[in-house]
Short mmCIF file of C-alpha atoms in Angstrom, two decimals:
data_model
loop_
_atom_site.label_atom_id
_atom_site.label_comp_id
_atom_site.label_asym_id
_atom_site.label_seq_id
_atom_site.Cartn_x
_atom_site.Cartn_y
_atom_site.Cartn_z
CA UNK A 1 29.89 -30.19 0.47
CA UNK A 2 26.57 -31.26 1.97
CA UNK A 3 23.98 -31.69 -0.77
CA UNK A 4 21.51 -29.43 1.01
CA UNK A 5 23.43 -27.09 3.34
CA UNK A 6 26.62 -25.47 2.07
CA UNK A 7 28.60 -24.64 5.18
CA UNK A 8 31.85 -24.15 3.23
CA UNK A 9 30.65 -22.15 0.47
CA UNK A 10 21.28 -18.34 -0.73
CA UNK A 11 16.17 -12.29 -2.41
CA UNK A 12 11.58 -9.20 -5.82
CA UNK A 13 10.47 -7.14 -6.59
CA UNK A 14 9.11 -5.80 -7.49
CA UNK A 15 7.72 -5.58 -4.12
CA UNK A 16 10.24 -8.07 -2.97
CA UNK A 17 8.86 -7.20 0.40
CA UNK A 18 9.91 -4.47 2.77
CA UNK A 19 13.21 -5.33 4.39
CA UNK A 20 14.88 -4.26 7.57
CA UNK A 21 18.42 -3.39 8.53
CA UNK A 22 21.26 -4.67 10.68
CA UNK A 23 19.52 -4.32 14.02
CA UNK A 24 17.15 -7.10 12.92
CA UNK A 25 20.06 -9.54 12.58
CA UNK A 26 20.88 -9.50 16.27
CA UNK A 27 20.63 -13.28 16.53
CA UNK A 28 23.85 -13.66 14.57
CA UNK A 29 27.19 -12.15 15.55
CA UNK A 30 28.71 -9.98 12.85
CA UNK A 31 30.67 -11.99 10.29
CA UNK A 32 33.10 -10.44 7.82
CA UNK A 33 34.45 -13.68 6.35
CA UNK A 34 32.81 -14.77 3.06
CA UNK A 35 34.04 -18.33 3.57
CA UNK A 36 32.04 -18.72 6.80
CA UNK A 37 28.66 -17.86 5.27
CA UNK A 38 26.28 -20.84 5.16
CA UNK A 39 23.96 -21.27 2.17
CA UNK A 40 21.11 -23.44 3.45
CA UNK A 41 18.79 -25.32 1.07
CA UNK A 42 17.33 -28.03 3.32
CA UNK A 43 13.92 -26.36 3.33
CA UNK A 44 13.55 -26.66 -0.44
CA UNK A 45 13.95 -30.44 -0.28
CA UNK A 46 11.48 -30.58 2.63
CA UNK A 47 8.96 -28.53 0.65
CA UNK A 48 9.04 -31.04 -2.20
CA UNK A 49 8.51 -33.86 0.28
CA UNK A 50 5.37 -32.06 1.45
CA UNK A 51 4.30 -31.17 -2.08
CA UNK A 52 4.46 -34.81 -3.14
CA UNK A 53 2.52 -35.94 -0.05
CA UNK A 54 -0.47 -33.63 -0.59
CA UNK A 55 -2.60 -36.30 -2.22
CA UNK A 56 -2.28 -38.68 0.72
CA UNK A 57 -1.98 -36.32 3.70
CA UNK A 58 -3.81 -33.23 2.49
CA UNK A 59 -1.92 -30.04 1.78
CA UNK A 60 -2.18 -28.39 5.20
CA UNK A 61 -1.12 -31.51 7.07
CA UNK A 62 1.68 -32.29 4.60
CA UNK A 63 3.14 -28.80 4.87
CA UNK A 64 2.82 -28.75 8.64
CA UNK A 65 4.54 -32.09 9.21
CA UNK A 66 7.04 -32.39 6.36
CA UNK A 67 7.93 -28.74 5.70
CA UNK A 68 7.34 -26.65 8.81
CA UNK A 69 7.91 -29.63 11.08
CA UNK A 70 11.53 -29.82 9.86
CA UNK A 71 12.06 -26.07 9.43
CA UNK A 72 15.45 -24.42 9.56
CA UNK A 73 15.90 -21.26 11.61
CA UNK A 74 15.43 -19.32 8.39
CA UNK A 75 12.13 -20.97 7.50
CA UNK A 76 10.83 -20.39 11.02
CA UNK A 77 11.53 -16.68 10.59
CA UNK A 78 10.08 -16.68 7.06
CA UNK A 79 6.91 -18.38 8.26
CA UNK A 80 6.39 -15.73 10.90
CA UNK A 81 7.31 -12.74 8.75
CA UNK A 82 6.01 -13.62 5.29
CA UNK A 83 3.69 -16.63 5.34
CA UNK A 84 1.84 -15.81 8.56
CA UNK A 85 -1.35 -17.69 7.58
CA UNK A 86 -0.67 -21.40 7.07
CA UNK A 87 -4.11 -22.01 5.58
CA UNK A 88 -3.60 -19.31 2.97
CA UNK A 89 -0.20 -20.78 2.09
CA UNK A 90 -1.77 -24.22 1.62
CA UNK A 91 -4.46 -22.76 -0.63
CA UNK A 92 -1.80 -21.00 -2.70
CA UNK A 93 0.19 -24.20 -3.14
CA UNK A 94 -2.93 -26.03 -4.34
CA UNK A 95 -4.12 -23.22 -6.61
CA UNK A 96 -0.71 -22.68 -8.20
CA UNK A 97 0.53 -26.28 -8.05
CA UNK A 98 1.31 -26.41 -11.81
CA UNK A 99 3.62 -23.40 -11.50
CA UNK A 100 5.35 -24.77 -8.39
CA UNK A 101 5.88 -28.08 -10.17
CA UNK A 102 7.37 -26.29 -13.18
CA UNK A 103 10.08 -24.74 -10.97
CA UNK A 104 11.33 -27.99 -9.49
CA UNK A 105 14.24 -28.77 -11.78
CA UNK A 106 15.19 -25.11 -12.10
CA UNK A 107 15.56 -24.31 -8.41
CA UNK A 108 17.43 -27.56 -7.97
CA UNK A 109 20.24 -25.73 -9.79
CA UNK A 110 20.76 -23.32 -6.91
CA UNK A 111 23.75 -25.38 -5.81
CA UNK A 112 25.54 -24.54 -9.05
CA UNK A 113 25.55 -20.85 -8.08
CA UNK A 114 28.00 -21.40 -5.22
CA UNK A 115 31.07 -19.95 -7.01
CA UNK A 116 29.20 -16.87 -8.20
CA UNK A 117 27.64 -16.21 -4.83
CA UNK A 118 30.90 -16.65 -2.98
CA UNK A 119 32.68 -14.34 -5.44
CA UNK A 120 29.99 -11.70 -4.86
CA UNK A 121 30.57 -11.89 -1.10
CA UNK A 122 34.31 -11.53 -1.56
CA UNK A 123 33.85 -8.45 -3.71
CA UNK A 124 31.48 -6.98 -1.14
CA UNK A 125 34.12 -7.28 1.55
CA UNK A 126 36.83 -5.87 -0.71
CA UNK A 127 34.78 -2.79 -1.52
CA UNK A 128 33.13 -2.43 1.88
CA UNK A 129 35.34 -4.03 4.57
CA UNK A 130 32.78 -3.24 7.29
CA UNK A 131 30.23 -5.54 5.65
CA UNK A 132 28.33 -7.99 7.85
CA UNK A 133 27.73 -11.28 6.00
CA UNK A 134 24.88 -13.33 7.50
CA UNK A 135 23.86 -16.85 6.57
CA UNK A 136 21.51 -17.23 3.60
CA UNK A 137 18.44 -19.48 3.62
CA UNK A 138 16.58 -20.57 0.49
CA UNK A 139 12.94 -21.34 1.33
CA UNK A 140 9.71 -21.80 -0.62
CA UNK A 141 6.91 -19.32 0.00
CA UNK A 142 3.57 -18.29 -1.46
CA UNK A 143 4.87 -16.33 -4.46
CA UNK A 144 4.82 -13.04 -2.58
CA UNK A 145 8.37 -12.39 -1.35
CA UNK A 146 11.63 -12.70 -3.23
CA UNK A 147 13.80 -11.79 -0.27
CA UNK A 148 13.92 -10.31 3.20
CA UNK A 149 16.13 -10.20 6.28
CA UNK A 150 15.52 -11.72 9.70
CA UNK A 151 17.38 -12.63 12.91
CA UNK A 152 18.54 -15.87 11.27
CA UNK A 153 19.98 -14.15 8.17
CA UNK A 154 18.89 -13.51 4.58
CA UNK A 155 15.72 -15.32 3.52
CA UNK A 156 15.23 -15.93 -0.20
CA UNK A 157 11.93 -17.13 -1.72
CA UNK A 158 13.29 -19.71 -4.17
CA UNK A 159 9.98 -20.17 -6.01
CA UNK A 160 10.26 -16.57 -7.24
CA UNK A 161 13.36 -17.67 -9.19
CA UNK A 162 12.04 -20.78 -10.89
CA UNK A 163 10.98 -19.22 -14.16
CA UNK A 164 11.92 -21.16 -17.28
CA UNK A 165 10.82 -21.11 -20.90
CA UNK A 166 8.34 -23.85 -19.97
CA UNK A 167 6.95 -22.19 -16.82
CA UNK A 168 3.18 -21.92 -16.60
CA UNK A 169 2.77 -18.14 -16.42
CA UNK A 170 -0.87 -17.69 -17.43
CA UNK A 171 -3.91 -17.49 -15.16
CA UNK A 172 -4.22 -17.78 -12.21
CA UNK A 173 -0.85 -16.02 -11.90
CA UNK A 174 -1.21 -12.25 -11.85
CA UNK A 175 0.28 -9.71 -14.25
CA UNK A 176 2.66 -8.78 -11.42
CA UNK A 177 3.89 -12.37 -11.23
CA UNK A 178 4.46 -12.49 -14.96
CA UNK A 179 6.62 -9.39 -14.59
CA UNK A 180 8.69 -10.31 -11.53
CA UNK A 181 9.20 -14.09 -11.64
CA UNK A 182 12.81 -14.66 -12.64
CA UNK A 183 15.15 -17.47 -13.70
CA UNK A 184 17.38 -19.08 -11.12
CA UNK A 185 20.48 -17.55 -12.72
CA UNK A 186 19.34 -14.16 -11.40
CA UNK A 187 19.52 -15.21 -7.74
CA UNK A 188 22.92 -13.62 -7.02
CA UNK A 189 21.32 -10.24 -7.72
CA UNK A 190 18.64 -10.60 -5.05
CA UNK A 191 21.12 -12.02 -2.55
CA UNK A 192 23.29 -8.95 -3.15
CA UNK A 193 20.27 -6.63 -2.87
CA UNK A 194 19.23 -8.11 0.46
CA UNK A 195 22.82 -8.07 1.67
CA UNK A 196 22.87 -4.31 1.09
CA UNK A 197 19.79 -3.98 3.28
CA UNK A 198 21.70 -5.71 6.07
CA UNK A 199 24.35 -3.00 5.91
CA UNK A 200 21.96 -0.04 5.75
CA UNK A 201 21.72 1.82 9.04
CA UNK A 202 18.89 4.24 8.25
CA UNK A 203 15.37 3.46 9.31
CA UNK A 204 13.83 3.85 5.87
CA UNK A 205 11.77 6.92 6.70
CA UNK A 206 8.16 7.71 5.97
CA UNK A 207 8.38 9.53 2.65
CA UNK A 208 8.40 8.01 -0.80
CA UNK A 209 11.82 9.57 -1.42
CA UNK A 210 13.41 7.92 1.62
CA UNK A 211 11.91 4.53 0.80
CA UNK A 212 12.80 4.74 -2.89
CA UNK A 213 16.37 5.67 -2.07
CA UNK A 214 16.66 2.81 0.38
CA UNK A 215 15.54 0.31 -2.27
CA UNK A 216 17.33 2.06 -5.11
CA UNK A 217 20.60 2.10 -3.21
CA UNK A 218 20.18 -1.64 -2.55
CA UNK A 219 19.62 -2.14 -6.28
CA UNK A 220 22.60 0.01 -7.26
CA UNK A 221 25.12 -1.38 -4.77
CA UNK A 222 23.79 -4.92 -5.25
CA UNK A 223 24.30 -4.62 -9.00
CA UNK A 224 27.81 -3.30 -8.40
CA UNK A 225 28.62 -6.38 -6.34
CA UNK A 226 26.84 -9.05 -8.39
CA UNK A 227 26.66 -7.64 -11.91
CA UNK A 228 22.89 -8.21 -11.91
CA UNK A 229 19.95 -5.84 -11.51
CA UNK A 230 16.80 -7.25 -9.94
CA UNK A 231 14.38 -4.95 -11.78
CA UNK A 232 15.21 -5.26 -15.50
CA UNK A 233 11.64 -4.72 -16.73
CA UNK A 234 11.26 -1.53 -14.72
CA UNK A 235 14.71 -0.36 -15.84
CA UNK A 236 13.83 -0.97 -19.49
CA UNK A 237 10.60 0.98 -19.09
CA UNK A 238 12.49 3.85 -17.46
CA UNK A 239 14.94 3.94 -20.36
CA UNK A 240 12.01 4.93 -22.56
CA UNK A 241 10.13 7.19 -20.11
CA UNK A 242 12.77 8.58 -17.75
CA UNK A 243 11.99 12.28 -18.12
CA UNK A 244 8.26 11.78 -17.56
CA UNK A 245 8.89 9.46 -14.61
CA UNK A 246 11.14 12.03 -13.00
CA UNK A 247 8.41 14.66 -13.28
CA UNK A 248 5.93 12.27 -11.64
CA UNK A 249 8.35 11.11 -8.98
CA UNK A 250 9.44 14.63 -8.06
CA UNK A 251 5.77 15.54 -7.62
CA UNK A 252 5.13 12.58 -5.29
CA UNK A 253 8.45 12.04 -3.53
CA UNK A 254 7.87 14.10 -0.40
CA UNK A 255 4.52 12.46 0.25
CA UNK A 256 3.95 9.33 2.32
CA UNK A 257 1.99 7.26 -0.23
CA UNK A 258 4.25 4.79 -2.07
CA UNK A 259 1.41 2.91 -3.75
CA UNK A 260 2.21 3.92 -7.34
CA UNK A 261 5.92 3.39 -6.89
CA UNK A 262 6.80 0.70 -4.34
CA UNK A 263 5.41 -2.62 -3.08
CA UNK A 264 2.29 -2.07 -5.17
CA UNK A 265 1.95 -5.24 -7.21
CA UNK A 266 -0.05 -3.24 -9.75
CA UNK A 267 1.95 -3.97 -12.86
CA UNK A 268 0.12 -3.45 -16.12
CA UNK A 269 1.08 -4.01 -19.71
CA UNK A 270 1.82 -0.30 -19.97
CA UNK A 271 3.59 0.35 -16.67
CA UNK A 272 5.62 -2.13 -14.61
CA UNK A 273 5.44 -2.20 -10.83
CA UNK A 274 8.05 -0.79 -8.47
CA UNK A 275 9.37 2.07 -10.54
CA UNK A 276 10.41 3.70 -7.26
CA UNK A 277 13.27 1.20 -7.12
CA UNK A 278 14.42 2.51 -10.49
CA UNK A 279 14.15 6.18 -9.53
CA UNK A 280 16.12 5.57 -6.34
CA UNK A 281 18.69 3.56 -8.29
CA UNK A 282 19.20 6.29 -10.88
CA UNK A 283 19.54 9.04 -8.31
CA UNK A 284 22.09 6.95 -6.37
CA UNK A 285 23.99 6.10 -9.55
CA UNK A 286 24.15 9.75 -10.61
CA UNK A 287 25.36 10.78 -7.14
CA UNK A 288 27.98 7.99 -6.99
CA UNK A 289 29.39 8.95 -10.39
CA UNK A 290 30.27 12.38 -8.97
CA UNK A 291 32.27 11.01 -6.03
CA UNK A 292 36.06 10.68 -6.08
CA UNK A 293 36.45 7.96 -3.40
CA UNK A 294 34.31 4.89 -4.06
CA UNK A 295 34.79 3.41 -0.58
CA UNK A 296 33.79 6.62 1.17
CA UNK A 297 30.85 7.01 -1.21
CA UNK A 298 29.61 3.48 -0.47
CA UNK A 299 29.72 4.20 3.24
CA UNK A 300 27.72 7.38 2.73
CA UNK A 301 25.09 5.57 0.68
CA UNK A 302 24.76 2.73 3.18
CA UNK A 303 24.44 5.09 6.15
CA UNK A 304 22.00 7.51 4.51
CA UNK A 305 19.35 8.38 7.07
CA UNK A 306 16.57 10.93 7.25
CA UNK A 307 14.69 13.15 4.86
CA UNK A 308 17.21 16.00 4.98
CA UNK A 309 20.01 13.64 3.96
CA UNK A 310 17.84 12.15 1.22
CA UNK A 311 17.00 15.56 -0.22
CA UNK A 312 20.64 16.58 -0.06
CA UNK A 313 21.67 13.46 -1.98
CA UNK A 314 19.13 14.27 -4.71
CA UNK A 315 20.48 17.81 -4.99
CA UNK A 316 24.11 16.66 -5.05
CA UNK A 317 23.38 13.96 -7.64
CA UNK A 318 22.50 16.49 -10.31
CA UNK A 319 19.89 14.02 -11.50
CA UNK A 320 17.56 15.81 -13.89
CA UNK A 321 16.67 13.77 -16.99
CA UNK A 322 15.13 15.73 -19.80
#
């Protein structure tokens, strides 16, 4: 096995960034074989080359020549979709250099996740034979995106999964970061979550309900495939406040403003971010529990499209805590 690219054997978030569906993966032909998926880590090694050269080259020049200058297809897509402003990325690396440095040994362990990741892909195909399995790229970003999809495949922000007991999580990191930064062992959950987004055929819709169901279904199905949930803090909060959250969510769900529920980054000590993921997850879970054929039910969840279908799923779920 290559030490950086695993051709034989890879997302947050709270606001793990809005993701898109299968049409966006047109650059890759559909693949249904888990053994053919490539897990590409070259960009992580290139990032550390640039990180170490900042003192001599300057951060912008080091990143441009040693990181972006040797970019994989995945990093090229990630740069366009998530980084966008190279100068801002360089400033982030300098400002948060102690945190980046604290992740180095942790994200080096990504290679050890090969068996778990491959097993998750195999289960996905067993339960959903129509699954399309794209390549997975691990890149380093500006602490804003845990995962997304692109023409090259799944793009995972490795620095979002470098949390350890020794990580530097105080200022200038935000309260949102302290909530969503995760240990590397949790990576199979975000890969599974983003893989669900690849399968989803609906456009996402403009209402909070449609968006929350899209993300919640990705959480629910991703957890089913990987055994990991990507929003444990929000789930724990919902365990204590589910009835009140349902009242709030039901009030807001047909509106178009997701700011209190999705992609908000406004976590506080009293209320974690991205509770819309949790509400969508719990509605999907309640609906799935009522179905007699798991394979048919998975297909229905992954092809959910439109507000009428979303409202029907809520009604059929019987979800009504409290």
